[in-house]
Amino acid sequence: MRSQVTVTWGEPATYRFDLEEVQPMPHDQARAWLDQQFTAFDCEPIRLTGKVLTADKVLGVAQAAGQERFRDAAHRDWAMEFARASSAALAKPTVTVDLATMSVGY
């Protein structure tokens, strides 16, 4: 089964992270990593109710991190952790984080 996370701001700013040969992250560890990053980046809830869904955390962290974190080789380890955490927390092998439309697809 294919395992990949794609983060895009629209072409040509699309970054793919292949998780085929990468150790999966445990679900609880993935959620904790996203929570920590959400807080570290001072992300705001997307929904007016203030409720933060896991998909919202993935979007918020990716948006706050910016394209540089996904594009630059210096941040490759962080980007792979993001991909691993997103895939594990959402329990989906293939995830597309589309920041142009603020949506997460599976």
Tab-separated table of C-alpha atoms in Angstrom:
chain	number	residue	atom	x	y	z
A	1	MET	CA	0.000	0.000	0.000
A	2	ARG	CA	1.287	3.452	-0.906
A	3	SER	CA	2.101	5.707	2.028
A	4	GLN	CA	2.699	9.366	1.265
A	5	VAL	CA	1.933	12.828	2.605
A	6	THR	CA	1.632	15.749	0.189
A	7	VAL	CA	1.661	19.359	1.349
A	8	THR	CA	0.692	21.923	-1.258
A	9	TRP	CA	0.101	25.607	-1.643
A	10	GLY	CA	-0.788	24.951	-5.300
A	11	GLU	CA	1.571	24.182	-8.151
A	12	PRO	CA	4.518	24.532	-8.227
A	13	ALA	CA	4.656	24.651	-4.412
A	14	THR	CA	3.851	20.970	-3.823
A	15	TYR	CA	5.995	18.818	-1.547
A	16	ARG	CA	5.661	15.023	-1.338
A	17	PHE	CA	7.010	12.878	1.473
A	18	ASP	CA	7.265	9.135	0.822
A	19	LEU	CA	6.686	7.121	3.988
A	20	GLU	CA	7.143	3.631	2.485
A	21	GLU	CA	10.564	3.022	4.060
A	22	VAL	CA	9.973	5.116	7.199
A	23	GLN	CA	9.123	3.701	10.622
A	24	PRO	CA	5.447	4.465	11.400
A	25	MET	CA	4.805	6.784	14.331
A	26	PRO	CA	2.496	5.484	17.095
A	27	HIS	CA	-0.907	7.220	17.082
A	28	ASP	CA	-0.610	8.745	20.568
A	29	GLN	CA	2.905	10.002	19.860
A	30	ALA	CA	1.690	11.546	16.576
A	31	ARG	CA	-1.145	13.391	18.316
A	32	ALA	CA	1.248	14.652	21.010
A	33	TRP	CA	3.736	15.855	18.368
A	34	LEU	CA	1.001	17.760	16.499
A	35	ASP	CA	-0.299	19.244	19.781
A	36	GLN	CA	3.199	20.432	20.682
A	37	GLN	CA	3.772	21.968	17.244
A	38	PHE	CA	0.309	23.593	17.253
A	39	THR	CA	1.211	25.271	20.552
A	40	ALA	CA	4.804	26.127	19.557
A	41	PHE	CA	3.628	27.891	16.389
A	42	ASP	CA	0.839	29.710	18.299
A	43	CYS	CA	-1.776	28.333	15.917
A	44	GLU	CA	-5.343	29.556	16.258
A	45	PRO	CA	-8.431	27.327	15.979
A	46	ILE	CA	-9.906	27.387	12.474
A	47	ARG	CA	-13.497	26.811	13.594
A	48	LEU	CA	-15.562	29.542	15.220
A	49	THR	CA	-16.584	27.111	17.966
A	50	GLY	CA	-12.960	26.872	19.091
A	51	LYS	CA	-12.990	23.101	18.670
A	52	VAL	CA	-9.737	21.837	17.114
A	53	LEU	CA	-9.989	18.647	15.077
A	54	THR	CA	-6.865	16.651	14.220
A	55	ALA	CA	-7.182	17.681	10.577
A	56	ASP	CA	-7.333	21.320	11.716
A	57	LYS	CA	-4.103	20.838	13.664
A	58	VAL	CA	-2.421	19.390	10.576
A	59	LEU	CA	-3.557	22.394	8.516
A	60	GLY	CA	-2.622	24.907	11.207
A	61	VAL	CA	0.857	23.512	11.760
A	62	ALA	CA	1.596	23.270	8.014
A	63	GLN	CA	0.378	26.809	7.421
A	64	ALA	CA	2.315	28.246	10.369
A	65	ALA	CA	5.486	26.362	9.433
A	66	GLY	CA	5.372	27.791	5.918
A	67	GLN	CA	6.720	26.516	2.622
A	68	GLU	CA	10.358	26.875	3.713
A	69	ARG	CA	9.983	24.065	6.268
A	70	PHE	CA	8.817	21.715	3.539
A	71	ARG	CA	11.061	22.982	0.736
A	72	ASP	CA	14.463	23.517	2.361
A	73	ALA	CA	16.820	20.595	2.949
A	74	ALA	CA	17.813	22.123	6.307
A	75	HIS	CA	14.302	21.350	7.613
A	76	ARG	CA	13.941	17.903	5.992
A	77	ASP	CA	13.884	16.074	9.353
A	78	TRP	CA	11.103	18.326	10.657
A	79	ALA	CA	9.096	17.880	7.428
A	80	MET	CA	9.400	14.087	7.651
A	81	GLU	CA	8.249	14.181	11.299
A	82	PHE	CA	5.276	16.277	10.188
A	83	ALA	CA	4.464	13.736	7.472
A	84	ARG	CA	4.798	10.776	9.853
A	85	ALA	CA	2.700	12.478	12.547
A	86	SER	CA	0.002	13.566	10.088
A	87	SER	CA	-0.345	10.110	8.577
A	88	ALA	CA	-0.433	8.402	11.985
A	89	ALA	CA	-2.715	10.904	13.745
A	90	LEU	CA	-5.217	10.813	10.890
A	91	ALA	CA	-4.801	7.021	10.545
A	92	LYS	CA	-4.493	7.347	6.754
A	93	PRO	CA	-1.603	6.113	4.598
A	94	THR	CA	-2.117	8.816	1.973
A	95	VAL	CA	-2.786	12.383	3.075
A	96	THR	CA	-2.952	15.600	1.050
A	97	VAL	CA	-2.698	18.854	2.973
A	98	ASP	CA	-3.959	21.553	0.602
A	99	LEU	CA	-3.271	24.986	2.047
A	100	ALA	CA	-4.671	26.801	-0.979
A	101	THR	CA	-8.148	25.430	-0.168
A	102	MET	CA	-7.507	24.798	3.572
A	103	SER	CA	-8.502	21.157	3.247
A	104	VAL	CA	-7.130	17.734	4.086
A	105	GLY	CA	-7.802	14.863	1.707
A	106	TYR	CA	-7.234	11.119	2.017
